CSV table of C-alpha atoms in Angstrom, one decimal:
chain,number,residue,atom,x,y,z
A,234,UNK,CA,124.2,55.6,137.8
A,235,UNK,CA,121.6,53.0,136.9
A,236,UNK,CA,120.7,53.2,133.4
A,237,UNK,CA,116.5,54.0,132.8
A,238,UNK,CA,115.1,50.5,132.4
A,239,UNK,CA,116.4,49.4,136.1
A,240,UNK,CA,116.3,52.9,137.4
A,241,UNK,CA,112.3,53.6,136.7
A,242,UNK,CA,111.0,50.3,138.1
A,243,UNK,CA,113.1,50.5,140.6
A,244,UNK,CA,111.6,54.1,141.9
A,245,UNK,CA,108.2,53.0,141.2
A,246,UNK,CA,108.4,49.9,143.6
A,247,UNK,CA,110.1,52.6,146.6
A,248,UNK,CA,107.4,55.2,146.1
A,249,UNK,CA,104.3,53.2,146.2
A,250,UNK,CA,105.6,50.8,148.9
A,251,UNK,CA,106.5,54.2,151.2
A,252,UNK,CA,103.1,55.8,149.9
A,253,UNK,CA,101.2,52.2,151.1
A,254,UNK,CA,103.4,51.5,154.5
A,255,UNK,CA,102.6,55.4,155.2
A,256,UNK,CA,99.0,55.9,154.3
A,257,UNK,CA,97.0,53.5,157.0
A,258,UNK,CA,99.4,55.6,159.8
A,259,UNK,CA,98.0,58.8,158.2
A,260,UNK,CA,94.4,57.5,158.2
A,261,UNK,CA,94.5,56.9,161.6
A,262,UNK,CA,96.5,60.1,162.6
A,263,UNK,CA,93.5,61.5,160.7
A,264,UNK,CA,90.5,59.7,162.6
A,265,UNK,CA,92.3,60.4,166.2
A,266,UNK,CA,93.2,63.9,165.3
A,267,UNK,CA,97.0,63.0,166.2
A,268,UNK,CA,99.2,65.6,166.0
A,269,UNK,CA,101.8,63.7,163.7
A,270,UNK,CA,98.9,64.1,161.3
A,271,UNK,CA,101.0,66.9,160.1
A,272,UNK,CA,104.6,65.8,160.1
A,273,UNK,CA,104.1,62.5,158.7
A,274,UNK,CA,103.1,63.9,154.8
A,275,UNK,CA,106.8,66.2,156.2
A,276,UNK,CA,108.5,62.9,156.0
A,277,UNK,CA,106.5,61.1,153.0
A,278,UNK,CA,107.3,63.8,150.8
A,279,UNK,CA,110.6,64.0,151.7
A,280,UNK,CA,111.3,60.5,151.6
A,281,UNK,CA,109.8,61.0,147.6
A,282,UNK,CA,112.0,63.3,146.6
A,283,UNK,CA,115.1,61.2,147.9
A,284,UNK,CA,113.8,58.2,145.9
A,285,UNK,CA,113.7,60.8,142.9
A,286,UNK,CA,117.2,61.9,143.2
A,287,UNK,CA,116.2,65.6,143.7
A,288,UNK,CA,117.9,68.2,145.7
A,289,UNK,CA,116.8,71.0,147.6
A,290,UNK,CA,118.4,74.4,148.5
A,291,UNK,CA,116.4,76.8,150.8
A,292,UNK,CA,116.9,80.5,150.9
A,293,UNK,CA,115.4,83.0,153.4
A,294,UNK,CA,113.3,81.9,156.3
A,295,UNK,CA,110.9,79.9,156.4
A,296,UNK,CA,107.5,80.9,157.7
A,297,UNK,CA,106.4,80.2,161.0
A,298,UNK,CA,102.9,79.2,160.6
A,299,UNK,CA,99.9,80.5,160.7
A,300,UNK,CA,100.5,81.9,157.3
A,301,UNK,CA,99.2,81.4,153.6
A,302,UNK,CA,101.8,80.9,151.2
A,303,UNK,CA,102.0,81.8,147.6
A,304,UNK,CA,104.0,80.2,145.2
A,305,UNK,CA,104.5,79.9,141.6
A,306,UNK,CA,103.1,76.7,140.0
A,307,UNK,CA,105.0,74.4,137.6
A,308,UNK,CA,104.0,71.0,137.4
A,309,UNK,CA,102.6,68.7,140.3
A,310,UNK,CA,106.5,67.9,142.0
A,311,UNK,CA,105.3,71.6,143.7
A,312,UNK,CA,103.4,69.7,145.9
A,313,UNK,CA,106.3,67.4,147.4
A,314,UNK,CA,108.8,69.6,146.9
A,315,UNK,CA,107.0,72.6,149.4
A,316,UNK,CA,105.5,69.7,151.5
A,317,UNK,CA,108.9,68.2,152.3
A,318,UNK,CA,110.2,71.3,154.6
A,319,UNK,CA,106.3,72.3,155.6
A,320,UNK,CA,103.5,71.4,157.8
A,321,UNK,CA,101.5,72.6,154.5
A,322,UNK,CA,98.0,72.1,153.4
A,323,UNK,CA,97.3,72.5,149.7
A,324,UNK,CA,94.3,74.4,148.0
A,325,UNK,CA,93.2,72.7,145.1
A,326,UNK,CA,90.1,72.0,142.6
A,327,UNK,CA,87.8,69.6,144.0
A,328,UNK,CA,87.5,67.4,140.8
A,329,UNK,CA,91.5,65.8,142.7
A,330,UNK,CA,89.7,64.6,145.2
A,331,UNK,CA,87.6,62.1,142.5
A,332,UNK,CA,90.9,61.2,141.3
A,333,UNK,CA,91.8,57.6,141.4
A,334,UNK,CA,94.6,56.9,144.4
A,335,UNK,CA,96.1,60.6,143.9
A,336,UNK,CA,92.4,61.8,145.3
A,337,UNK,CA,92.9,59.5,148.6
A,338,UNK,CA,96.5,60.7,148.6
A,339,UNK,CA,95.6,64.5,148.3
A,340,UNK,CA,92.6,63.7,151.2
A,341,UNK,CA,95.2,62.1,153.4
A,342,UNK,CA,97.4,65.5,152.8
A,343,UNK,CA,93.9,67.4,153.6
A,344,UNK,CA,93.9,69.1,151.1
A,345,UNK,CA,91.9,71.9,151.0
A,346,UNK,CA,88.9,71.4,148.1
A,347,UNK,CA,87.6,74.2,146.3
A,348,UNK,CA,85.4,74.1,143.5
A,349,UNK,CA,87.2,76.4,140.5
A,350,UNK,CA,84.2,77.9,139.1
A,351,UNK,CA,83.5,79.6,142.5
A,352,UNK,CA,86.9,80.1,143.1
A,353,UNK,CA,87.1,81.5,147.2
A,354,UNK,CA,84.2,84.6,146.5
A,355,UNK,CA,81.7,81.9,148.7
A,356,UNK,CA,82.2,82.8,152.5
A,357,UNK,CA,81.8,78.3,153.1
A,358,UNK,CA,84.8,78.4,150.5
A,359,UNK,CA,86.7,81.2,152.5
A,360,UNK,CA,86.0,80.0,155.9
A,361,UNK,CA,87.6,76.2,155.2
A,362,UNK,CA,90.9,78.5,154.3
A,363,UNK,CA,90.1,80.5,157.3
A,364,UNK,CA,89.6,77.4,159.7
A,365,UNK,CA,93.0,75.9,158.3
A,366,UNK,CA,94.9,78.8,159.5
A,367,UNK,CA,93.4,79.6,162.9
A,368,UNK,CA,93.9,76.1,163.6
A,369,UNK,CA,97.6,76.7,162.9
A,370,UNK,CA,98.5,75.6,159.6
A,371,UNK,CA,99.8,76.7,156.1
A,372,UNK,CA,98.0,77.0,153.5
A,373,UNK,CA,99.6,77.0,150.2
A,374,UNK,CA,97.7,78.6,147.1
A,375,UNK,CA,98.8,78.6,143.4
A,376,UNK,CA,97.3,81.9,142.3
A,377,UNK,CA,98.3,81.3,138.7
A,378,UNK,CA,95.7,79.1,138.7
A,379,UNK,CA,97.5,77.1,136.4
A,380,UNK,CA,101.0,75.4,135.6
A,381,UNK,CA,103.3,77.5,133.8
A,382,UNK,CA,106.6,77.5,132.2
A,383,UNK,CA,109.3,77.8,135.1
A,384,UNK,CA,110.4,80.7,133.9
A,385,UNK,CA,107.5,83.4,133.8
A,386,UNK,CA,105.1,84.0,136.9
A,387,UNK,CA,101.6,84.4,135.1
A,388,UNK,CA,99.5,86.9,136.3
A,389,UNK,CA,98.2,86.0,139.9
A,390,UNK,CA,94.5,85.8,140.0
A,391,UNK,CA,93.5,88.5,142.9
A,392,UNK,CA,90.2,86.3,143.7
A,393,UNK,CA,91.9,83.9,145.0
A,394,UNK,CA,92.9,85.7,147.4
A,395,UNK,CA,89.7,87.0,148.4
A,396,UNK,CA,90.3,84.8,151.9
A,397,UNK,CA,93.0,87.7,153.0
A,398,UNK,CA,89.6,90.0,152.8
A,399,UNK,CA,87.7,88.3,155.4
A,400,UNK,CA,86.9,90.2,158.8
A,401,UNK,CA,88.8,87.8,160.8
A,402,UNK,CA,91.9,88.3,158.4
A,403,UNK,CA,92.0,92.0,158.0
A,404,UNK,CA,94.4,92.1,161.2
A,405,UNK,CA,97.4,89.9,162.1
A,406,UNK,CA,97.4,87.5,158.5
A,407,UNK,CA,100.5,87.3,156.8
A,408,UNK,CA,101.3,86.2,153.2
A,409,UNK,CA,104.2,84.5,152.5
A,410,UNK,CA,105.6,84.9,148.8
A,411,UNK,CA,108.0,81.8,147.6
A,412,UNK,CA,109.4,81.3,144.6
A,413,UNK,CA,110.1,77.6,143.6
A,414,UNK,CA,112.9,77.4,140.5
A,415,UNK,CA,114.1,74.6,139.2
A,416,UNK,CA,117.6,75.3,138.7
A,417,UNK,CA,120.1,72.7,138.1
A,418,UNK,CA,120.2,69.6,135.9
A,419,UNK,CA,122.7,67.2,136.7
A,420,UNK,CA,124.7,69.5,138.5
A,421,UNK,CA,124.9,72.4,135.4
A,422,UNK,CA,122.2,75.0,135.3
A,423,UNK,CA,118.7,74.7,133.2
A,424,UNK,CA,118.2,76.7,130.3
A,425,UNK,CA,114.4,78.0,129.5
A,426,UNK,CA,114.5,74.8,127.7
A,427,UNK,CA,115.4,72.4,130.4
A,428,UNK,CA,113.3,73.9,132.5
A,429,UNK,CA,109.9,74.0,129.8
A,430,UNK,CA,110.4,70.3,129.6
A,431,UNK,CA,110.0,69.8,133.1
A,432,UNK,CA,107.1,71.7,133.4
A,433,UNK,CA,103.2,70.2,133.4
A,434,UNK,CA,101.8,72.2,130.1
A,435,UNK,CA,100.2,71.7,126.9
A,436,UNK,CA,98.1,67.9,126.5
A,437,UNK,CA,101.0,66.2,128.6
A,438,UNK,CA,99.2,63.5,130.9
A,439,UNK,CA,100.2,63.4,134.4
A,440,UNK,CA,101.3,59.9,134.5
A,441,UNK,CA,103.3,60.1,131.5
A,442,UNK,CA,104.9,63.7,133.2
A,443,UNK,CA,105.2,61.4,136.3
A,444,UNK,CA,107.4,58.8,134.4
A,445,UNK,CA,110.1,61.6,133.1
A,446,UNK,CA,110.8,62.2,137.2
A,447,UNK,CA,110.6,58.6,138.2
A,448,UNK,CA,113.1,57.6,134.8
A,449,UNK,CA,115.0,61.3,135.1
A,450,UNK,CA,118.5,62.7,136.7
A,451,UNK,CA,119.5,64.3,139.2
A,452,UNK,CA,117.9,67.6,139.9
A,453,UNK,CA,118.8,70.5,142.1
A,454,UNK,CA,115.6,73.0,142.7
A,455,UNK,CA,115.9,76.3,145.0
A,456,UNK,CA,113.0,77.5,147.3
A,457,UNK,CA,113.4,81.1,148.0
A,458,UNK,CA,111.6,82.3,150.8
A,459,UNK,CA,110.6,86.0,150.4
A,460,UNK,CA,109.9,88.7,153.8
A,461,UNK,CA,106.0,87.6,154.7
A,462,UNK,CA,103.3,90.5,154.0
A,463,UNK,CA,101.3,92.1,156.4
A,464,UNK,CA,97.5,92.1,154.5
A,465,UNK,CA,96.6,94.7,156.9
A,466,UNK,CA,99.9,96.8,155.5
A,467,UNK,CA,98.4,96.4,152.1
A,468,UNK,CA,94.8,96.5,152.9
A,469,UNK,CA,93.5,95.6,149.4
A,470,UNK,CA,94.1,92.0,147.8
A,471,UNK,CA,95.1,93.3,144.1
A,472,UNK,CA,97.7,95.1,145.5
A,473,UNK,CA,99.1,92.0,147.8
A,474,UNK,CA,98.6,89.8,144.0
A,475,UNK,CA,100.8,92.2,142.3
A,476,UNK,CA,103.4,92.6,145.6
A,477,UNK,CA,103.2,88.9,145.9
A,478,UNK,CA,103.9,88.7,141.8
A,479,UNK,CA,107.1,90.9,141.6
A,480,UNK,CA,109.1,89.0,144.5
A,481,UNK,CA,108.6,85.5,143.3
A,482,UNK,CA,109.1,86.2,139.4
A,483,UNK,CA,112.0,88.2,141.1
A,484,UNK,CA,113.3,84.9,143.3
A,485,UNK,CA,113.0,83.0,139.6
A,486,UNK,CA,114.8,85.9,137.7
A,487,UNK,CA,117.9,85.7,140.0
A,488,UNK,CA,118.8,82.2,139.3
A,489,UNK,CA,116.8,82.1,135.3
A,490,UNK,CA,118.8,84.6,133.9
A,491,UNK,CA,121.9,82.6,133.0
A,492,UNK,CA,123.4,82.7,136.0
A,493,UNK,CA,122.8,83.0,140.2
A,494,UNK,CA,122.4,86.6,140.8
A,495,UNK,CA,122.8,86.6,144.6
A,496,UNK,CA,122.1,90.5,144.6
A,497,UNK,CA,118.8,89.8,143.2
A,498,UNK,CA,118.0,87.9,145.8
A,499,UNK,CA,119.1,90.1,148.3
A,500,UNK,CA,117.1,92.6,147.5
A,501,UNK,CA,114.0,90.8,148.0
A,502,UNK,CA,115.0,90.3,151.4
């Protein structure tokens, strides 16, 4: 293996020259309205997480789209790690899309902006999410609102997913739970401690949190795709937060608490 000082430049150089050979193809999926508008951030992201040495395991099935997918939130290698086996939009605070670079990047991803003090209880807010999903896509919300520690789900925020409530949504929209864990560290399992250190919290800047991938090891990380839920089986969106809640802090429990517990998992599904 490469020791840091060769390894980091080295990964640097191979992301942005993928992210620049990649972006004026995007752009002009974009401006066309090309279908491969949604495959190609598919194979960018995919492509990253190659370059950073990280692994993927997938358990359960994945969605067939239309759906919006919740997911717990640890720091911003979510993003490529869902976007990799996903024709995925993310929903995120519109101050990214001022964001030097990563706001063009997130645009090119179309991203869904939203601004955080109104949250989705605006029907302009709830209809972009609506839109997204009658035209077919995924929309994939963080209703932590917030990174956390890889270990614990923090309480889901129910307004966000006030977009489940909307007349056209009552019948026929399905919520997909997944729980994202990262799991292995060089081929031996993470601790709480391991895993906190990988995790975007505290006064940690992104870029510096960026370097620690781009420098790190090898890392193995397990999506666990939980049974979709019917909103009109649940009929109340507090209910589908805390439904939502216990399967995905259940997916992380089953391979957090020392070792894989494939029961666990199974009975999630």
């Amino acid at each position: 293996m490469l020791p840091v000082f060769i390894r980091l430049p080295i990964r640097f150089l191979a992301a942005l020259l993928l992210t620049l050979a990649l972006m004026p193809i995007q752009s002009l999926c974009l401006i066309f309205d090309l279908p491969q508008k949604k495959t190609i951030p598919i194979f960018f992201w995919h492509c990253l997480l190659k370059i950073l040495n990280i692994d993927l395991r997938i358990h359960g099935t994945k969605p067939t789209p239309p759906v919006l997918i919740l997911a717990n939130h640890m720091s911003w290698l979510d993003i490529p790690i869902i976007g990799s086996v996903l024709p995925v939009v993310f929903i995120a605070k519109s101050e990214i899309a001022r964001w030097p670079f990563f706001g063009l990047i997130a645009k090119l991803g179309r991203t869904i902006f939203i601004k955080r003090e109104l949250r989705f209880n605006t029907p302009a807010q709830r209809d972009m999410v609506y839109k997204r999903l009658k035209d077919g896509d995924c929309p994939v919300l963080f209703p932590e609102g917030t990174t956390g520690n890889g270990t614990i789900v923090r309480p889901f925020k129910s307004a966000l997913l006030s977009v489940a409530e909307t007349e056209q949504n009552l019948l026929g929209l399905k919520v997909q739970p997944l729980s994202l864990v990262f799991s292995k560290f060089c081929g031996i399992s993470m601790g709480r401690r391991q895993r906190l250190n990988y995790a975007l919290t505290g006064d940690v800047s992104l870029l510096r949190h960026m370097v620690k991938f781009f420098a790190g090891d090898p890392i193995m990380v397990d999506l666990v795709f939980h049974p979709p839920i019917e909103f009109s089986q649940i009929g109340d969106r507090k209910l589908l937060a805390q439904q939502a809640h216990r399967l995905i802090q259940g997916g992380l429990a089953a391979f957090t608490s020392g070792h894989r517990d494939e029961s666990r998992i199974a009975e999630n599904h």
